[in-house]
mmCIF file of C-alpha atoms in Angstrom:
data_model
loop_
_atom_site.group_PDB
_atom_site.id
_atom_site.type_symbol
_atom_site.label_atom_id
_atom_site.label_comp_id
_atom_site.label_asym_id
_atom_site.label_seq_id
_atom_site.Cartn_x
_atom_site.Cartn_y
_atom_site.Cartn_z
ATOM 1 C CA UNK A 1 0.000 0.000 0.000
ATOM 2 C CA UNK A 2 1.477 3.376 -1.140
ATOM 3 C CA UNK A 3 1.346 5.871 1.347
ATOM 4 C CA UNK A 4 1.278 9.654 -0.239
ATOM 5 C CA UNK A 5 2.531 12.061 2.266
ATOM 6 C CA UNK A 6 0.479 15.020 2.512
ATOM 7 C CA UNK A 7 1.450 18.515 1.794
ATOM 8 C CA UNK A 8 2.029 20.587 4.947
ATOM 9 C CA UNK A 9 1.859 24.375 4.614
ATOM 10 C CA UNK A 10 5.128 26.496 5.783
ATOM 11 C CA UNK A 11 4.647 29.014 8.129
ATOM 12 C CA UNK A 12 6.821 31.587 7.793
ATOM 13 C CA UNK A 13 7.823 34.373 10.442
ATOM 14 C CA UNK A 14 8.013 38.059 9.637
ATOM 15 C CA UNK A 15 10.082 40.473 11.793
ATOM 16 C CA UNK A 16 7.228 43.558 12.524
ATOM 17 C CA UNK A 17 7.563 46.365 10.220
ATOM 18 C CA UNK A 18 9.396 48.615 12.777
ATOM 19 C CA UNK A 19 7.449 52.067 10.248
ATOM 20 C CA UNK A 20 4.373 50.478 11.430
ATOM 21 C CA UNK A 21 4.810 49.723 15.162
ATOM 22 C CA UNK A 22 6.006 53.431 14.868
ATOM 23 C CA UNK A 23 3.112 54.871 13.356
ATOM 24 C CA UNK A 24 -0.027 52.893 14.876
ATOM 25 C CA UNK A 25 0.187 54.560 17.787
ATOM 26 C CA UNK A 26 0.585 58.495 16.469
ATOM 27 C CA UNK A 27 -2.895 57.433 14.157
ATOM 28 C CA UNK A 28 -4.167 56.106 17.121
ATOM 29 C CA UNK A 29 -4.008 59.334 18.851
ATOM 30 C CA UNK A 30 -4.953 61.652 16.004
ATOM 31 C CA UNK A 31 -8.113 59.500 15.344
ATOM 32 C CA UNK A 32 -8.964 60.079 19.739
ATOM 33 C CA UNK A 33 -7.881 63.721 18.966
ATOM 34 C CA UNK A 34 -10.159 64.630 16.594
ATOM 35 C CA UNK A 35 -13.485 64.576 17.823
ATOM 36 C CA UNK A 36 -11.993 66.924 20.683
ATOM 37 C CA UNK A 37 -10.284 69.176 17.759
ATOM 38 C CA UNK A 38 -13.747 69.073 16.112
ATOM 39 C CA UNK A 39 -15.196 70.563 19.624
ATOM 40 C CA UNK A 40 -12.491 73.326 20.174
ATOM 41 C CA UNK A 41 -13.241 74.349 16.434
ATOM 42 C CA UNK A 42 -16.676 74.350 16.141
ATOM 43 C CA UNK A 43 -16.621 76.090 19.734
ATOM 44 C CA UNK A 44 -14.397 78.689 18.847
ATOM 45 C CA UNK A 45 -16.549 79.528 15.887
ATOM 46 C CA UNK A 46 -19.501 79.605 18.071
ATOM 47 C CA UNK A 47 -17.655 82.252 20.620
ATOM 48 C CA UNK A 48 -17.144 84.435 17.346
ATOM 49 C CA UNK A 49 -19.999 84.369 15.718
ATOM 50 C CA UNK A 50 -21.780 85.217 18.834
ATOM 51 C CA UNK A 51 -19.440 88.645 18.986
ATOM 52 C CA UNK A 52 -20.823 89.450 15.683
ATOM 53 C CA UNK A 53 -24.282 89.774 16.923
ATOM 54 C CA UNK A 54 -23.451 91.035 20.445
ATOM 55 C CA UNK A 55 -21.252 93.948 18.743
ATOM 56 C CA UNK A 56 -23.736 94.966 16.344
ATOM 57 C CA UNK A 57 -26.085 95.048 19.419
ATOM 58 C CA UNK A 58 -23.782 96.871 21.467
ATOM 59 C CA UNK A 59 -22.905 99.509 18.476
ATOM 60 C CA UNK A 60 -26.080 100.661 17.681
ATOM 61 C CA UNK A 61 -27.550 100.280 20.952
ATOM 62 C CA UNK A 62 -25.062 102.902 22.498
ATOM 63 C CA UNK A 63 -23.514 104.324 19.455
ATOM 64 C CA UNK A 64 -19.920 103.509 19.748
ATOM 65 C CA UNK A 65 -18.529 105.259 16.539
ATOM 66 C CA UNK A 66 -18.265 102.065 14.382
ATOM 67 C CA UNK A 67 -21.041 101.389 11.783
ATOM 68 C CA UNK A 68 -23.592 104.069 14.085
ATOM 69 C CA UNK A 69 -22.128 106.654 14.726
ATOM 70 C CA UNK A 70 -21.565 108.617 18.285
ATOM 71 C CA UNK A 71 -24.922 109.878 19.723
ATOM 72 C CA UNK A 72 -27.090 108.162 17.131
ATOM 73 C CA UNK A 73 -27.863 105.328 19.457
ATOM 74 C CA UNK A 74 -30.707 103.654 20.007
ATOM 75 C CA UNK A 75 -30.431 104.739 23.672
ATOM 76 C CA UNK A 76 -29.951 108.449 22.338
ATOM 77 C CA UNK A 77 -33.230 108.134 20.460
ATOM 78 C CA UNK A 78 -31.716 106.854 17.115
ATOM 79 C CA UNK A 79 -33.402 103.887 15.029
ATOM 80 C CA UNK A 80 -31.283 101.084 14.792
ATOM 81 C CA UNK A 81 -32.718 99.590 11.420
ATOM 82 C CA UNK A 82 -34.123 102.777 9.898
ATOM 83 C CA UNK A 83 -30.851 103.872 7.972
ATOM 84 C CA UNK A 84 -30.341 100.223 6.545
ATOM 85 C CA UNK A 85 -34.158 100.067 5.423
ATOM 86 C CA UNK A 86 -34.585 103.038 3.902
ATOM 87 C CA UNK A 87 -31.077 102.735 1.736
ATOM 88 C CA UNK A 88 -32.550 99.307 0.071
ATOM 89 C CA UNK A 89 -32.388 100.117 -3.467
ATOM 90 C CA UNK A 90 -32.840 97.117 -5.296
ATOM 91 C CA UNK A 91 -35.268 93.798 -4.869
ATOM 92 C CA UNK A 92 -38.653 92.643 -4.756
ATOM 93 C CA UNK A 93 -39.408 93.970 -0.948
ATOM 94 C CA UNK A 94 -37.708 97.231 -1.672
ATOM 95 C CA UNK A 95 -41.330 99.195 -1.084
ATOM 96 C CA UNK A 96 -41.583 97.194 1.961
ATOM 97 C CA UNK A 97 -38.787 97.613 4.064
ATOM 98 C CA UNK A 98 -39.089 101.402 2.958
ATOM 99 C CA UNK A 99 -42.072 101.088 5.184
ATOM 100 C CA UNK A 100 -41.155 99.555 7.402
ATOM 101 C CA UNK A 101 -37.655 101.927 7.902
ATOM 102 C CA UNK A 102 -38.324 103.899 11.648
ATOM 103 C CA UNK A 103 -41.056 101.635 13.068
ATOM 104 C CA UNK A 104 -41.005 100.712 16.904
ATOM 105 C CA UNK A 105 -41.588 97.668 16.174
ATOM 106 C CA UNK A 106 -38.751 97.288 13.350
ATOM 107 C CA UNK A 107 -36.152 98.600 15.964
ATOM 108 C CA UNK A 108 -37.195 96.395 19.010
ATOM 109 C CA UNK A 109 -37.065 93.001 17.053
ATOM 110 C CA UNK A 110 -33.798 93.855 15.241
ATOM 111 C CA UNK A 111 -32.328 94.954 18.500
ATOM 112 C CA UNK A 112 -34.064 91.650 20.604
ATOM 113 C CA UNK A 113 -32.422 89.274 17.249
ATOM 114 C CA UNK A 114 -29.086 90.397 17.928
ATOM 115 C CA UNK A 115 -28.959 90.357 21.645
ATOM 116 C CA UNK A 116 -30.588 87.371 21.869
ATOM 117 C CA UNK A 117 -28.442 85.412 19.009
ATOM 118 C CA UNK A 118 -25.689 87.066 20.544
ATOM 119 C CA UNK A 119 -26.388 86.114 24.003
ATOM 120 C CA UNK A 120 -27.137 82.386 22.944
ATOM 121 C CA UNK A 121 -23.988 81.898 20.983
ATOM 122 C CA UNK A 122 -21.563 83.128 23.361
ATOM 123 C CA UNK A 123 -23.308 81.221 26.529
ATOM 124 C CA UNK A 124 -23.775 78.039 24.187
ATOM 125 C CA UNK A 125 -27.379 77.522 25.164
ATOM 126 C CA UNK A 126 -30.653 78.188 22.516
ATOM 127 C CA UNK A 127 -28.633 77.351 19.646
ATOM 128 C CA UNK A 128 -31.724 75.789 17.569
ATOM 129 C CA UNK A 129 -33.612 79.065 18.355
ATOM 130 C CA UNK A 130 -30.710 81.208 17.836
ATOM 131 C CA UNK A 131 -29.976 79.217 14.537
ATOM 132 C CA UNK A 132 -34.164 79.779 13.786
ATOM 133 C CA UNK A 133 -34.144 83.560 14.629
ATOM 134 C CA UNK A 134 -30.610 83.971 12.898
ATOM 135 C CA UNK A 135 -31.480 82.660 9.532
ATOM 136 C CA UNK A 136 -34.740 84.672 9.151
ATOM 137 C CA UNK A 137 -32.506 87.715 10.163
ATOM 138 C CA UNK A 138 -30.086 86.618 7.538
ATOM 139 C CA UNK A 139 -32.784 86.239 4.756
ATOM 140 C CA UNK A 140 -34.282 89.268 5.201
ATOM 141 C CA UNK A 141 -31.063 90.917 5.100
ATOM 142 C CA UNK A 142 -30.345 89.271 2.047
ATOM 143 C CA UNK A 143 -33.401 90.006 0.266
ATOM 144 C CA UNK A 144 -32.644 93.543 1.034
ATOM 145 C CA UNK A 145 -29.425 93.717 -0.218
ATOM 146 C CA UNK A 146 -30.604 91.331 -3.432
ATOM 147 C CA UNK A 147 -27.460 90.211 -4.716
ATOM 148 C CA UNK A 148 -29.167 88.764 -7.721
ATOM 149 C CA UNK A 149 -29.706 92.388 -8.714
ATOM 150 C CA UNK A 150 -27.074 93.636 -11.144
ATOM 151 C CA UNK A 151 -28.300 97.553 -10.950
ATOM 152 C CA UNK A 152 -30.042 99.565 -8.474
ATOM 153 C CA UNK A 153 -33.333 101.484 -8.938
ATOM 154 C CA UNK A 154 -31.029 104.456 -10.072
ATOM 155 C CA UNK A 155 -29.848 102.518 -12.604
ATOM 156 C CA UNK A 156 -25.989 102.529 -10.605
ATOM 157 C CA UNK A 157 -23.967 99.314 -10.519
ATOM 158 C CA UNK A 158 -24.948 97.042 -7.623
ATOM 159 C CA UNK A 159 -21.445 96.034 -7.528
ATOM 160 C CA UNK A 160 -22.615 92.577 -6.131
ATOM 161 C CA UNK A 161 -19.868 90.166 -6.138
ATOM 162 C CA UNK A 162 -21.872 86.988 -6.268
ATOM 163 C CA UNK A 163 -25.739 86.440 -7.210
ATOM 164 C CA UNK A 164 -26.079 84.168 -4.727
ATOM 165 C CA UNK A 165 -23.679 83.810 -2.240
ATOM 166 C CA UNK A 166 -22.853 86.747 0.320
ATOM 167 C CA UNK A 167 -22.379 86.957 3.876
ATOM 168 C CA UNK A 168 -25.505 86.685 5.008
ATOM 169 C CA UNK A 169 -25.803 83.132 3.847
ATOM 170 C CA UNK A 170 -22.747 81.932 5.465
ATOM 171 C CA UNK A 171 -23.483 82.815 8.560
ATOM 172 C CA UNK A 172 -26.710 81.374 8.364
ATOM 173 C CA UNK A 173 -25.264 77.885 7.032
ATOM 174 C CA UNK A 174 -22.737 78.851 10.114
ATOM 175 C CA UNK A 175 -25.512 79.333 12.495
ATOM 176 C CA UNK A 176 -27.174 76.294 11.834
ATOM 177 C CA UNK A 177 -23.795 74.077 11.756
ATOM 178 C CA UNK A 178 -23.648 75.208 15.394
ATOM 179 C CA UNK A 179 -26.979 73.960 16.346
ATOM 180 C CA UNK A 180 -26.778 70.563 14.309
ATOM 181 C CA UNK A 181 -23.234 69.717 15.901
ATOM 182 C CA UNK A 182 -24.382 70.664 19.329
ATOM 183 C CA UNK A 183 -21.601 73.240 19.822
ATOM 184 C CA UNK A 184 -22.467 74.696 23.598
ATOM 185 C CA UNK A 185 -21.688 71.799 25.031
ATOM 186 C CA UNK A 186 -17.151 72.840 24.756
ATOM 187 C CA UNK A 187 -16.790 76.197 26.450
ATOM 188 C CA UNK A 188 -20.124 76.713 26.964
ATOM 189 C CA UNK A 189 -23.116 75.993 29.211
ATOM 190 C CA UNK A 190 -24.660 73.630 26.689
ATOM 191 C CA UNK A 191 -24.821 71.041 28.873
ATOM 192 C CA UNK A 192 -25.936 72.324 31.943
ATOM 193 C CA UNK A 193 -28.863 73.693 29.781
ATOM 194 C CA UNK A 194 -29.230 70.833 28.481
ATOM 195 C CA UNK A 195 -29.860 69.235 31.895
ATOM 196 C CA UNK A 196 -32.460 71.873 32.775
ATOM 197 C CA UNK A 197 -36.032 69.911 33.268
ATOM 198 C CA UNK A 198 -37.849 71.997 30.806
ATOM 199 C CA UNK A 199 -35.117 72.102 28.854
ATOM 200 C CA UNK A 200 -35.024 68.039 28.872
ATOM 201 C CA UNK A 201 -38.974 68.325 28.275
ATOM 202 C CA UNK A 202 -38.616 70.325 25.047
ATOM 203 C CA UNK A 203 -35.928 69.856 23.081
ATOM 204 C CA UNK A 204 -36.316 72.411 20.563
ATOM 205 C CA UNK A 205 -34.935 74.777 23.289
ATOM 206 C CA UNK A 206 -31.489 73.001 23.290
#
């Protein structure tokens, strides 16, 4: 009887690459890092997006010689959105905000929008309703300014830079970013809010 010996595989050692033992470790830590990186980021945006709003509050509430000039606060009897209002030249609302240039009501909800949005950003709490209140802000702006327009009522250049695209829509994609990613919760009192029981009850408040 023939016997057929069978086959048996090699094994065969391999010294460990000594680049990868070497570099498993750094990924390893930038991977952990990132999500804190990601924090401090979207954080620090938060911080400085909520100084945009709190300035422009600040500015035109007190008249600080920036973009209103001194003694044509709001506290010195000045309207805060009357000068931007009535200088929209261009769009389909132009008539409208011409209207609605001086109004009480105008200057109190402009003034409560960027306190508030300012407030909320910089504290880290509200940031769905400070994303909400921020974007209709934004959009109205926008439609004011009308990028798509290429002239002006006077029939003067727009100089628009972009028909889409301007500032106003970044920091409402900005403001909502914030919200979605839950940004109050690094340097901020996100989290305590979120603890909060009515907080906890509704969470469109977080």
């Amino acid at each position: 009887m023939a016997v057929h010996d069978q086959p048996h595989p090699h094994r065969v050692f391999r010294f460990p690459s000594p680049r990868r033992a070497a570099t498993a470790p750094a990924t390893d830590e930038t991977t952990a890092a990132a999500p804190a990186t990601r924090a401090y980021a979207f954080a620090g945006l938060r911080i400085l997006t909520g100084f945009v709003f709190l300035w422009a509050f600040l500015d035109k509430m007190f008249g600080l010689g920036y973009a209103t000039p001194s003694g044509k606060g709001w506290i010195d009897g000045g309207s805060p959105a009357e000068g931007f209002l009535s200088g929209v030249a261009a769009g389909p609302m132009r008539s409208t905000f011409h209207d609605w240039a001086g109004a009480a009501w105008t200057d109190w909800l402009f003034m409560l929008g960027l306190l508030g949005i300012g407030l909320a950003l910089i504290a880290g709490i509200g940031l769905r309703l400070a994303a909400l209140a921020g974007t209709a802000m934004m959009a109205l702006m926008w439609i004011a300014e009308w990028p798509p327009a290429k002239h002006l009522s006077d029939g003067s250049a727009s100089m628009s830079t972009n028909p889409f695209t301007d500032y106003h829509v970044i920091y409402a994609v900005v403001l909502i970013a914030l919200a979605a990613a839950g940004a109050g919760a690094t340097w901020g009192l996100g989290r305590v809010w979120a603890r909060l029981p009515f907080v906890s009850r509704n969470r469109w408040l977080l």
